[in-house]
Coordinates of C-alpha atoms in Angstrom, one line a residue:
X1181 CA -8.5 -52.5 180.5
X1182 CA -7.1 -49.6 179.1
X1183 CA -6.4 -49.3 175.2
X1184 CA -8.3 -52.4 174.7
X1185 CA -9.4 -53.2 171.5
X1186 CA -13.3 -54.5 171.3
X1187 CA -13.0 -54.8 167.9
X1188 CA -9.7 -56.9 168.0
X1189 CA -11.0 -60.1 166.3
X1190 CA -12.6 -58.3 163.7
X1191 CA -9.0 -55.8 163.0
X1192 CA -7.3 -59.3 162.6
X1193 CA -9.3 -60.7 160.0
X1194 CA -10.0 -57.1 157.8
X1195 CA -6.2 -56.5 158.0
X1196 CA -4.8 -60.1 157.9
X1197 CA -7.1 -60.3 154.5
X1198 CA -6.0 -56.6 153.7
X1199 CA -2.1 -57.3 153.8
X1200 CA -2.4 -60.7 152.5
X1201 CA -4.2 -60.0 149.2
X1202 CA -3.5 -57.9 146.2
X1203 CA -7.2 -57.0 145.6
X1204 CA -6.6 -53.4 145.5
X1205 CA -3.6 -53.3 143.3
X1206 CA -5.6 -55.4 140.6
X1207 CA -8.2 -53.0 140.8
X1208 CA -6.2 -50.1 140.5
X1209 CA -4.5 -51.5 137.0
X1210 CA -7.8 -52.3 135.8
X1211 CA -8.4 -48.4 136.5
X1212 CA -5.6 -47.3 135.2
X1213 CA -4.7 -49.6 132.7
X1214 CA -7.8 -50.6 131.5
X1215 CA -9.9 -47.5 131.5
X1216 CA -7.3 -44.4 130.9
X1217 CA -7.1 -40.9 132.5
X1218 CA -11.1 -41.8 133.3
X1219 CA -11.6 -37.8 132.3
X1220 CA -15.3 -36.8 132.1
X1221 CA -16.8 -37.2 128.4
X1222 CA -14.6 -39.9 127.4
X1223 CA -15.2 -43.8 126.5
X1224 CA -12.9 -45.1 129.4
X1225 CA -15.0 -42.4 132.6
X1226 CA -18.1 -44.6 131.4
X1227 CA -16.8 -48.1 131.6
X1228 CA -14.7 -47.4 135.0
X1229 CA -18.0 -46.3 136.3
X1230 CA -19.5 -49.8 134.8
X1231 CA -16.5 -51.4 136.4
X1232 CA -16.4 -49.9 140.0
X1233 CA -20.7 -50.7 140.3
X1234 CA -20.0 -54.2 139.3
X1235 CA -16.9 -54.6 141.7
X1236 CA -19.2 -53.0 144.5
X1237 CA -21.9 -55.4 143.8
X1238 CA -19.4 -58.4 143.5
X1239 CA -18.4 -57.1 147.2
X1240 CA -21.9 -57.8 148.1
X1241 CA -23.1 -53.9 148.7
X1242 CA -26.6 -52.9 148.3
X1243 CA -28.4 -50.7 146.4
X1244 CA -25.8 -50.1 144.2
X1245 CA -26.3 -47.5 141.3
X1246 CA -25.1 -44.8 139.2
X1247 CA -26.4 -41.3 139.6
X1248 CA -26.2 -39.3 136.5
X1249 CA -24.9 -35.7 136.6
X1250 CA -25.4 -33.1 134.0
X1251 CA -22.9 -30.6 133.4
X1252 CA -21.3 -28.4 131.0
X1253 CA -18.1 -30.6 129.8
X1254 CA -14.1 -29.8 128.0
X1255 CA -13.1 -31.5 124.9
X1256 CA -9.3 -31.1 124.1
X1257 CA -8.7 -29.5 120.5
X1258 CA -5.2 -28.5 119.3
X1259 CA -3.3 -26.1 120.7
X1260 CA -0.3 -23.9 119.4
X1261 CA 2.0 -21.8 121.4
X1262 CA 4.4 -19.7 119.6
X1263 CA 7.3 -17.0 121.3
X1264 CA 7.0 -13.9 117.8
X1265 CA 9.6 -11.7 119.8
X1266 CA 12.2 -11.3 120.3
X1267 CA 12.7 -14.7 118.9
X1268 CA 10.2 -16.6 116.6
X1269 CA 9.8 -20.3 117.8
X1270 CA 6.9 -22.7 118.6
X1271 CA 6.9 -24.4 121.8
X1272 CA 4.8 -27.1 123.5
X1273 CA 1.8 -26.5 125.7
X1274 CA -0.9 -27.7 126.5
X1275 CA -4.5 -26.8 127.4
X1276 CA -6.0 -26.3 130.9
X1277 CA -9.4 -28.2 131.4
X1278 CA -12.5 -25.8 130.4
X1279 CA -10.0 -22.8 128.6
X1280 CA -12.2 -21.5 125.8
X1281 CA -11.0 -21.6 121.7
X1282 CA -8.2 -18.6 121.6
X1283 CA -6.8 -16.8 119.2
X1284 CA -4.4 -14.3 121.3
X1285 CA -1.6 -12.5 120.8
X1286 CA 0.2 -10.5 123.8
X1287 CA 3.1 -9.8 126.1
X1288 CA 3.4 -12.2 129.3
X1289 CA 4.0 -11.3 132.9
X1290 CA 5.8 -12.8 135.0
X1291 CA 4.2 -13.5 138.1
X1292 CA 7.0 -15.6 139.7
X1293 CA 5.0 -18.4 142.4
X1294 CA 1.8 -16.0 142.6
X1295 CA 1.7 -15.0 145.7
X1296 CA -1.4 -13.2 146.5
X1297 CA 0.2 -10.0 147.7
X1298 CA 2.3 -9.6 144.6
X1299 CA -1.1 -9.7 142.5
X1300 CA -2.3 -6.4 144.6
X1301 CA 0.8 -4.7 144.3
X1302 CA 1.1 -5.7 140.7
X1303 CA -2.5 -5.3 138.8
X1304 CA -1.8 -2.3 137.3
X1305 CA 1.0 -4.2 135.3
X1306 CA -1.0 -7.0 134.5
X1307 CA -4.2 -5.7 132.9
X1308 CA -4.2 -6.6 129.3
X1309 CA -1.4 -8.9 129.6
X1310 CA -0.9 -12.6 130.0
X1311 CA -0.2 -14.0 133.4
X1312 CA 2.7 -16.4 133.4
X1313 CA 3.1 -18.3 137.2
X1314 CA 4.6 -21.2 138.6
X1315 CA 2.7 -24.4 140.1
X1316 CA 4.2 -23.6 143.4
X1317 CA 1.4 -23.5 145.9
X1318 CA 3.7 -22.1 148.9
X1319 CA 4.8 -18.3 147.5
X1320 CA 7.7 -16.8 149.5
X1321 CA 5.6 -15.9 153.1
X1322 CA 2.6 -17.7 152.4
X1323 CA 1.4 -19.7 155.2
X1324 CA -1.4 -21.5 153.0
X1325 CA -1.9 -23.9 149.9
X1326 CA -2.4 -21.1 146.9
X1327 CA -4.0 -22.9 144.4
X1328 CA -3.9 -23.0 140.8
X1329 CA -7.6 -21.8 140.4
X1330 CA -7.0 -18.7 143.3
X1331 CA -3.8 -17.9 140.9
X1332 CA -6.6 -17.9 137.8
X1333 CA -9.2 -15.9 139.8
X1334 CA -6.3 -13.2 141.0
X1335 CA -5.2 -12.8 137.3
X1336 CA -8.7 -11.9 136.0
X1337 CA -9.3 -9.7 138.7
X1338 CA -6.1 -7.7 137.4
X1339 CA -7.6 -7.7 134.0
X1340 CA -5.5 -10.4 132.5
X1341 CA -6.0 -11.9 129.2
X1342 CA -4.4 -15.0 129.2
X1343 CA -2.9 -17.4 132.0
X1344 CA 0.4 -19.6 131.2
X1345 CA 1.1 -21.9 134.0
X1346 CA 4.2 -23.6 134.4
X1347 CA 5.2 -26.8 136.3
X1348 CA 7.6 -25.7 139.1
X1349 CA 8.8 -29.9 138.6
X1350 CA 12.4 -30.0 136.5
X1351 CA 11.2 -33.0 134.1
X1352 CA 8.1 -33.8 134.4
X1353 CA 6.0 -31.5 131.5
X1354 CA 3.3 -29.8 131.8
X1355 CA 0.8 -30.0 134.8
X1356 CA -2.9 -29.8 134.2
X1357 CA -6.0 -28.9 136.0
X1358 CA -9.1 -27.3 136.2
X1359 CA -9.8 -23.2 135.7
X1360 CA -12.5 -21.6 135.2
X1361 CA -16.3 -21.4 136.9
X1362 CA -19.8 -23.8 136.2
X1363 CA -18.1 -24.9 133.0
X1364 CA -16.7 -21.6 131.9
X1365 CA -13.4 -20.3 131.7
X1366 CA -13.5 -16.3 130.6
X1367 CA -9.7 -16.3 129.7
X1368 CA -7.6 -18.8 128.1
X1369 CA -4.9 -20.8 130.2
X1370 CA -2.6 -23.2 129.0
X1371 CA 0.6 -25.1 130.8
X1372 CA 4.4 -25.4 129.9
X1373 CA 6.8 -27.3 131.2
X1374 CA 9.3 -25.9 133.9
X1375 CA 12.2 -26.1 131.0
X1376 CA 9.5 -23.5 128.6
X1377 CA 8.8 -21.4 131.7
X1378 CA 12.5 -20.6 132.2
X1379 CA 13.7 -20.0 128.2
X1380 CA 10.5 -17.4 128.5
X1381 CA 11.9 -15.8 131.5
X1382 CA 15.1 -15.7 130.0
X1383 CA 13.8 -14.2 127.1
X1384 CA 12.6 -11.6 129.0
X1385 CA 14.9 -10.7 131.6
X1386 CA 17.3 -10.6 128.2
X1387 CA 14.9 -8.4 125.9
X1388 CA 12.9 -6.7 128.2
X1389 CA 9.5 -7.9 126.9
X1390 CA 8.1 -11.4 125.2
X1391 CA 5.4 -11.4 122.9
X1392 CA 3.0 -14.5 122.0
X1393 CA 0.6 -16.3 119.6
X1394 CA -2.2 -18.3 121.3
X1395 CA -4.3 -20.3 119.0
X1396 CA -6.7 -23.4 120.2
X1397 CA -9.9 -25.3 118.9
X1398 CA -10.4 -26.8 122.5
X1399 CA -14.8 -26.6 122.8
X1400 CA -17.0 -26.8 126.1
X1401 CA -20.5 -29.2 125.6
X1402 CA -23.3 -30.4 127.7
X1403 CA -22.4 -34.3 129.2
X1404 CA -23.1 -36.6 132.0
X1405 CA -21.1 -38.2 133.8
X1406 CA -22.0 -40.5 137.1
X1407 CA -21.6 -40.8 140.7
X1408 CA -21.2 -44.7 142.0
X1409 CA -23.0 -45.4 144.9
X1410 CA -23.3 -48.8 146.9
X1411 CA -24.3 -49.1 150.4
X1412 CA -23.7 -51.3 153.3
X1413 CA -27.4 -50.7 155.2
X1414 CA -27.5 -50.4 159.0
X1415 CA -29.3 -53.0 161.0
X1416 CA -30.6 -50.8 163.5
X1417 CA -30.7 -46.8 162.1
X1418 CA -30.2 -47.4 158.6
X1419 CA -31.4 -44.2 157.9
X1420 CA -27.9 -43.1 159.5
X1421 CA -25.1 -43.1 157.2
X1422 CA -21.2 -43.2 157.2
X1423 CA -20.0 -41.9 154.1
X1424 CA -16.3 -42.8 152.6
X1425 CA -15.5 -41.5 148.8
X1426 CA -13.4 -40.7 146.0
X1427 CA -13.2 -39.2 142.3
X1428 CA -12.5 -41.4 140.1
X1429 CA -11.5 -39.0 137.2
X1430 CA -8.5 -38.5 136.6
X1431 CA -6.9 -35.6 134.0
X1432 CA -7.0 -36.7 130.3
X1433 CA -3.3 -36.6 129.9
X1434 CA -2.5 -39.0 132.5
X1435 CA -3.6 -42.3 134.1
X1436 CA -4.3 -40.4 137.6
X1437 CA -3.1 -43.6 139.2
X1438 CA -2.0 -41.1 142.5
X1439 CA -4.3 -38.5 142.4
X1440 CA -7.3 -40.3 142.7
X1441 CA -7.3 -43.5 141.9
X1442 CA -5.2 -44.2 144.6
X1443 CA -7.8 -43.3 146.9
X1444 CA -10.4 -45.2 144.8
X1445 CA -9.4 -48.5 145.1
X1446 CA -8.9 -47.9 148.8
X1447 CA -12.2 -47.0 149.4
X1448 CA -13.5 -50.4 147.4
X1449 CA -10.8 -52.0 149.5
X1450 CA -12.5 -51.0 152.7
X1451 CA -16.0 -52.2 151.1
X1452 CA -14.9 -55.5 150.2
X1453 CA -13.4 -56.2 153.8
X1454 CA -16.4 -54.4 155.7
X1455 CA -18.9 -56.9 153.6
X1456 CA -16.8 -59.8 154.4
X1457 CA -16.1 -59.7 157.8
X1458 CA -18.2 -56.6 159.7
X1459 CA -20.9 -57.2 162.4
X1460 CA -24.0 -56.1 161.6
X1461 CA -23.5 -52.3 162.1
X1462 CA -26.2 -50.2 163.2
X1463 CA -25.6 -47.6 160.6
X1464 CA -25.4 -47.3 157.0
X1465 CA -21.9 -47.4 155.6
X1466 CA -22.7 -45.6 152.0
X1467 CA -19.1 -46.0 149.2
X1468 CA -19.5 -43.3 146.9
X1469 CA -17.1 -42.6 143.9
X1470 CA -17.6 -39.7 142.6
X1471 CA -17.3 -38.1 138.8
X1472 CA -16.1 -35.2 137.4
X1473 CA -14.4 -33.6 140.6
X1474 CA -11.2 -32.7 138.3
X1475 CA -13.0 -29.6 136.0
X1476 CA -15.1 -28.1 139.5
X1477 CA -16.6 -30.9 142.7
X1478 CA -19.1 -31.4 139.8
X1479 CA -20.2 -35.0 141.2
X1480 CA -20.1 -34.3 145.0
X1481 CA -21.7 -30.7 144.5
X1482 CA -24.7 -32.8 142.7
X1483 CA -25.1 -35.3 145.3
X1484 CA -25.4 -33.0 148.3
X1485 CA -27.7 -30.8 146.4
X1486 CA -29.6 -34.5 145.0
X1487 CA -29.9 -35.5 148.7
X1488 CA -30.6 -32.9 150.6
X1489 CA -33.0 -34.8 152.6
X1490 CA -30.5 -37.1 153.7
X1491 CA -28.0 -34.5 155.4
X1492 CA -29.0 -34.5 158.4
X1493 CA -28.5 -38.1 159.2
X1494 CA -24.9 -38.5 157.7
X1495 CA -22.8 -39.1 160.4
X1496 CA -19.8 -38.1 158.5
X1497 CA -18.4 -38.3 155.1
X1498 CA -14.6 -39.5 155.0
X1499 CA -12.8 -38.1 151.9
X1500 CA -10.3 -40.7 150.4
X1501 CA -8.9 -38.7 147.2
X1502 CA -5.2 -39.8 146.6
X1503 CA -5.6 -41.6 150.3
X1504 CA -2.9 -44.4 148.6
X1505 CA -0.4 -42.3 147.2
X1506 CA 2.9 -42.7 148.2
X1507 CA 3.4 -38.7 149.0
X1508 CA 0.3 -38.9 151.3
X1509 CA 0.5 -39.4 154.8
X1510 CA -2.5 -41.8 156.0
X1511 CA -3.3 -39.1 159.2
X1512 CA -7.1 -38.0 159.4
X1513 CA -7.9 -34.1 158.7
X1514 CA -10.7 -33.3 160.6
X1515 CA -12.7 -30.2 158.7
X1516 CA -12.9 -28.2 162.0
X1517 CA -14.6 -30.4 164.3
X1518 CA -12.3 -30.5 167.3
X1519 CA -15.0 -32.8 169.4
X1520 CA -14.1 -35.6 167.2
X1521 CA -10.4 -35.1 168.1
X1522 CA -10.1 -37.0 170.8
X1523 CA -12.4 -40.0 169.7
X1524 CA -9.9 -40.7 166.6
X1525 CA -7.0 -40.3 169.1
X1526 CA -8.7 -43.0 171.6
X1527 CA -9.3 -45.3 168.1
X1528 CA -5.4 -45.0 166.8
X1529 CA -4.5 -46.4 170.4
X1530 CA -7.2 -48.7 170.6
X1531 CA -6.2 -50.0 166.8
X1532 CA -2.1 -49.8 167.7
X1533 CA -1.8 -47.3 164.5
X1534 CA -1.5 -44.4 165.6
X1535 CA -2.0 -42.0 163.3
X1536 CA -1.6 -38.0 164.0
X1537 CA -4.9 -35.5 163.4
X1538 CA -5.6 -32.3 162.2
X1539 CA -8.1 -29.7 161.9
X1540 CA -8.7 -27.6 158.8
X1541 CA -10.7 -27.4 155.2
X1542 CA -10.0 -26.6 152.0
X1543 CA -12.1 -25.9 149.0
X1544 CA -10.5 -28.2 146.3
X1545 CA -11.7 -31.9 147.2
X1546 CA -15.1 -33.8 147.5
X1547 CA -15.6 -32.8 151.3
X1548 CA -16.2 -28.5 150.4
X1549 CA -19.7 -29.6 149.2
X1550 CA -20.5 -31.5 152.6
X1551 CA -18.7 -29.0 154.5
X1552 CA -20.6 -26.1 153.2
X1553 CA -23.5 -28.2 153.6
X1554 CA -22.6 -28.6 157.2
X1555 CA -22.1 -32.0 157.4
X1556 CA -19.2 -33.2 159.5
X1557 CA -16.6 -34.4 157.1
X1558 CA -12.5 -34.9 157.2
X1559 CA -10.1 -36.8 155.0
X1560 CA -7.5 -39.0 154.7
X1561 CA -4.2 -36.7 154.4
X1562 CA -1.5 -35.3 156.4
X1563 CA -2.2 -33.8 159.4
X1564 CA -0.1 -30.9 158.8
X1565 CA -0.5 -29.2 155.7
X1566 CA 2.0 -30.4 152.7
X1567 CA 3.7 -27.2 150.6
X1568 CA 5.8 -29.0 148.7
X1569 CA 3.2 -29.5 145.8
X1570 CA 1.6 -32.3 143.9
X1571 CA 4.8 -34.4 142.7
X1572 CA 3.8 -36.6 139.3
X1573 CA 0.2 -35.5 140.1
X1574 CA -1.8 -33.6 137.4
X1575 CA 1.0 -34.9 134.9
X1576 CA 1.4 -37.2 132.2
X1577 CA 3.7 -39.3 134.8
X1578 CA 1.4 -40.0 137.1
X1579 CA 1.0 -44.2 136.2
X1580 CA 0.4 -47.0 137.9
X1581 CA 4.4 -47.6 138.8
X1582 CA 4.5 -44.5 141.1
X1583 CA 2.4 -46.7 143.5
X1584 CA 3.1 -49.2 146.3
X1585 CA 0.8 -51.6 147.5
X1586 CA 1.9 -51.2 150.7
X1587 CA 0.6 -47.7 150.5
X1588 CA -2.9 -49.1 149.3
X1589 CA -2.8 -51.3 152.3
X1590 CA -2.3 -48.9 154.8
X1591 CA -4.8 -46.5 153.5
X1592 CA -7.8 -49.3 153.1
X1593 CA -7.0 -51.0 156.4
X1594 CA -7.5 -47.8 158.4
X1595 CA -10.5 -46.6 156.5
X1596 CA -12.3 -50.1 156.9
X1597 CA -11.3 -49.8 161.0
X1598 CA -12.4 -45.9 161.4
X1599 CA -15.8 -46.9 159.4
X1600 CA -16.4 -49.3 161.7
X1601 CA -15.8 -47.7 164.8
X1602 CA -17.7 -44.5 163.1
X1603 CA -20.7 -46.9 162.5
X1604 CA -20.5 -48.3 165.8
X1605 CA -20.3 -45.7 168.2
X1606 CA -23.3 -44.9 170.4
X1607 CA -22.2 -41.4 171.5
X1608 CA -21.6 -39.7 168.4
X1609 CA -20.5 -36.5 169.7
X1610 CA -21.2 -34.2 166.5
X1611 CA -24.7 -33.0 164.4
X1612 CA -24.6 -31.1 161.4
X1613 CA -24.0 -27.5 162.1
X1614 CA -26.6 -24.9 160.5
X1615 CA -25.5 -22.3 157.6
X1616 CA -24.6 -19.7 159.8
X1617 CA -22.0 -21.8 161.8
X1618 CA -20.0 -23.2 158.8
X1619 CA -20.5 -19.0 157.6
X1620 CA -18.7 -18.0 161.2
X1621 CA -16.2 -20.9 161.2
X1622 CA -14.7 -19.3 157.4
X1623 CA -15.1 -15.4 159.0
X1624 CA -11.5 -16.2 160.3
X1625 CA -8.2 -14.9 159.6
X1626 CA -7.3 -18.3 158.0
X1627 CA -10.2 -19.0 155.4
X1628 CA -11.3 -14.8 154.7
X1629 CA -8.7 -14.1 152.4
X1630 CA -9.4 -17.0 150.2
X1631 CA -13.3 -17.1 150.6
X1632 CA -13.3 -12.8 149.6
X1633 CA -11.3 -14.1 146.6
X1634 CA -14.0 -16.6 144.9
X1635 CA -16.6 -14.0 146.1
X1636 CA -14.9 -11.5 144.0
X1637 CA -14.2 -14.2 140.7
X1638 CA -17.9 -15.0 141.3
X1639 CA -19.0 -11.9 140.6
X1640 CA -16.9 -11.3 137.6
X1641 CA -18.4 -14.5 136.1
X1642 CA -21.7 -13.3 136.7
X1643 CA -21.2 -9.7 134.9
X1644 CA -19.8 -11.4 132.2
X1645 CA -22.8 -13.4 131.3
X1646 CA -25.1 -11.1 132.4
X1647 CA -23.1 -9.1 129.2
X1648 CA -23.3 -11.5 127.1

């Protein structure tokens, strides 16, 4: 019959369990609530990564463990912004993750939203000066996400000495995130408030020019930090593995109960109901949280570089970071595998939740690792690309009120049905593509631009170590 449903019985019980418990809610205020921002380095990353391998193993997954991952780490010192001209008057800022100790004086910039264009046309005016640009990541005629770390790479290109980034969001403070490369940022950023970012831009549109003091103590050292892993092993081709993950670290001025723990508990949500009331499956279904993805894919870079050996037989890795979050539509992003279309359209009919699908990549969640590695990946996100921007994400806002069970639901009950159709199905119609093929599928019109920029902020980096 058509749009018949052979795993109907087990749908009922996985979301009949799903929509009558509050299992992932608990779990995400124990995250939250319990455990802090989670932020690499600190007291409350450890004990959530104690937590989530205990809650796996209480699920009744296998294997579980924690991976440790060395990297170079960010510890927060103070921070001191002051306007010396035309006016003299210290405002509030904060550090972004991995900005060296600074002791800077200078003139600002206004960039306006950063589009990449106006960076070309402007990088005469901004060498020696300090880049000021908003969190918007849709500049005027951009047809792409611009992210905060291409707005970072684009002002040391042009010689910039500083970076000031200010929240585009009326109200909500400062926004946070990552800059920098392997632990190393070669110019100091800091972020202001949207309120901060317009008294400067009065200033100058006023005065002509504004000059600032810079001063921090923040300090980079080596750490670890853990990826969680717990499987659910394959009865047949265990040696075949589904993949479903999600950070777990949030930023360290905020609970990150969106962006990702969200996504987190969503991904334990699918565990617990797979391990409860899934056939035998012939694959692996692998849960992975993963650390550190906030300051650089630190976690999911070590994995796919830990299990190399393993590549080739991972059916696909679903990507669940801020999968629950109210803002986030629960479609399925393929990474540019349009042979899978089709089969996740046949499931939403089959399942009676129809969910839309998309095809691109990015290279600022846990998939770019696996992608680049070739492995056939997608996440949990709209299908059409979002410009409007991250909301309470990345700020100090961003608690456990902003989100809805139902949202949690939704996003655990379609994860636990896609893994087990993913596990299940005999004709997989996708392999791992070689180097040269994920190489070709960026040479496009729509990935060049941004993949010439980190090529270009790669090479920066490596001159200015190789000067040091």
């Amino acid at each position: 019959m058509s749009g018949s449903n052979p795993f109907l019985e087990v749908d009922q019980q996985m979301v009949g369990d799903c929509y009558t418990s509050r299992e992932a809610m608990e779990n995400l205020i124990t995250l939250c609530d319990g455990f802090g921002s989670r932020f690499g380095g600190t007291e409350g990353e450890r004990r959530a990564a104690e937590y989530l391998k205990a809650t796996m193993e209480a699920y009744g997954l296998k294997n579980v463990h924690l991976e440790p991952v060395e990297y170079v780490g960010w510890i927060r010192g103070e921070v001191s912004l002051e306007i010396i001209s035309p006016i003299e008057k210290t405002i509030p800022c904060i550090s972004l993750p991995h900005s060296p100790a600074a002791d800077l004086e200078g003139t600002t910039i206004d960039m306006g939203d950063g589009a990449p264009e106006d960076f070309e046309r402007r990088a005469d005016e901004i060498r020696g000066k300090i880049v000021m640009t908003t969190s918007v990541v849709s500049p005027k005629g951009s047809k792409r996400w611009i992210h905060r770390g291409e707005k970072y790479g684009r002002s040391l290109l042009a010689g910039a000495t500083g970076f000031i980034f200010v929240n585009h969001y009326p109200g909500y403070g400062p926004a946070t995130g990552g800059i920098g490369h392997d632990g190393e940022a070669l110019v100091p950023g800091i972020s202001v408030s949207h309120e901060t970012g317009a008294l400067i831009q009065r200033l100058a549109e006023r005065h002509g020019e504004v000059k600032i003091r810079l001063t921090s103590t923040d300090e980079c050292r080596p750490m670890t930090s853990w990826n969680v892993v717990g499987d659910l092993p394959g009865s047949q081709e265990p040696q075949e593995i589904v993949m479903l993950g999600s950070h777990y670290d949030g930023h360290d001025i905020s609970q990150g109960a969106e962006d990702p723990a969200s996504g987190v508990v969503a991904v334990l949500e699918a565990a617990r109901l797979l391990g409860r009331y899934a056939p035998p499956l012939p694959c692996t279904v692998r849960f992975v949280m993963w650390g550190i993805e906030e300051i650089g894919l630190l976690g999911s870079e070590a994995y796919v570089e830990d299990h190399a050996g393993e590549l080739d037989h991972v059916r696909f890795y679903l990507n669940m970071d801020s999968a629950g979050a109210k803002s986030n539509a629960r479609d399925i992003v393929l990474n540019e595998w349009p042979p899978l279309q089709p089969l996740m359209t046949q499931w939403g009919r089959e399942m009676a939740h129809e969910f839309a699908v998309g095809q691109r990549t990015s290279a600022y969640s846990d998939h770019f690792p696996f992608f680049m590695a070739g492995v056939p990946t997608g996440g949990m996100q709209a299908a059409e690309p979002s410009l409007a921007g991250r909301g309470y994400g990345h700020t100090q806002y961003d608690t456990v009120d902003k989100v809805d069970l139902a949202c949690l639901r939704e996003a655990s009950a379609l994860a636990a049905r896609l893994a087990l159709r993913i596990a299940s199905e005999e004709n997989w119609p996708v392999a791992r593509r070689d180097e040269s093929a994920v190489l070709s599928l960026l040479d496009t019109p729509d990935y060049q631009e941004e993949r010439e920029l980190r090529t270009r902020v790669d090479a920066l980096y490596c001159e200015a170590r190789a000067g040091k």
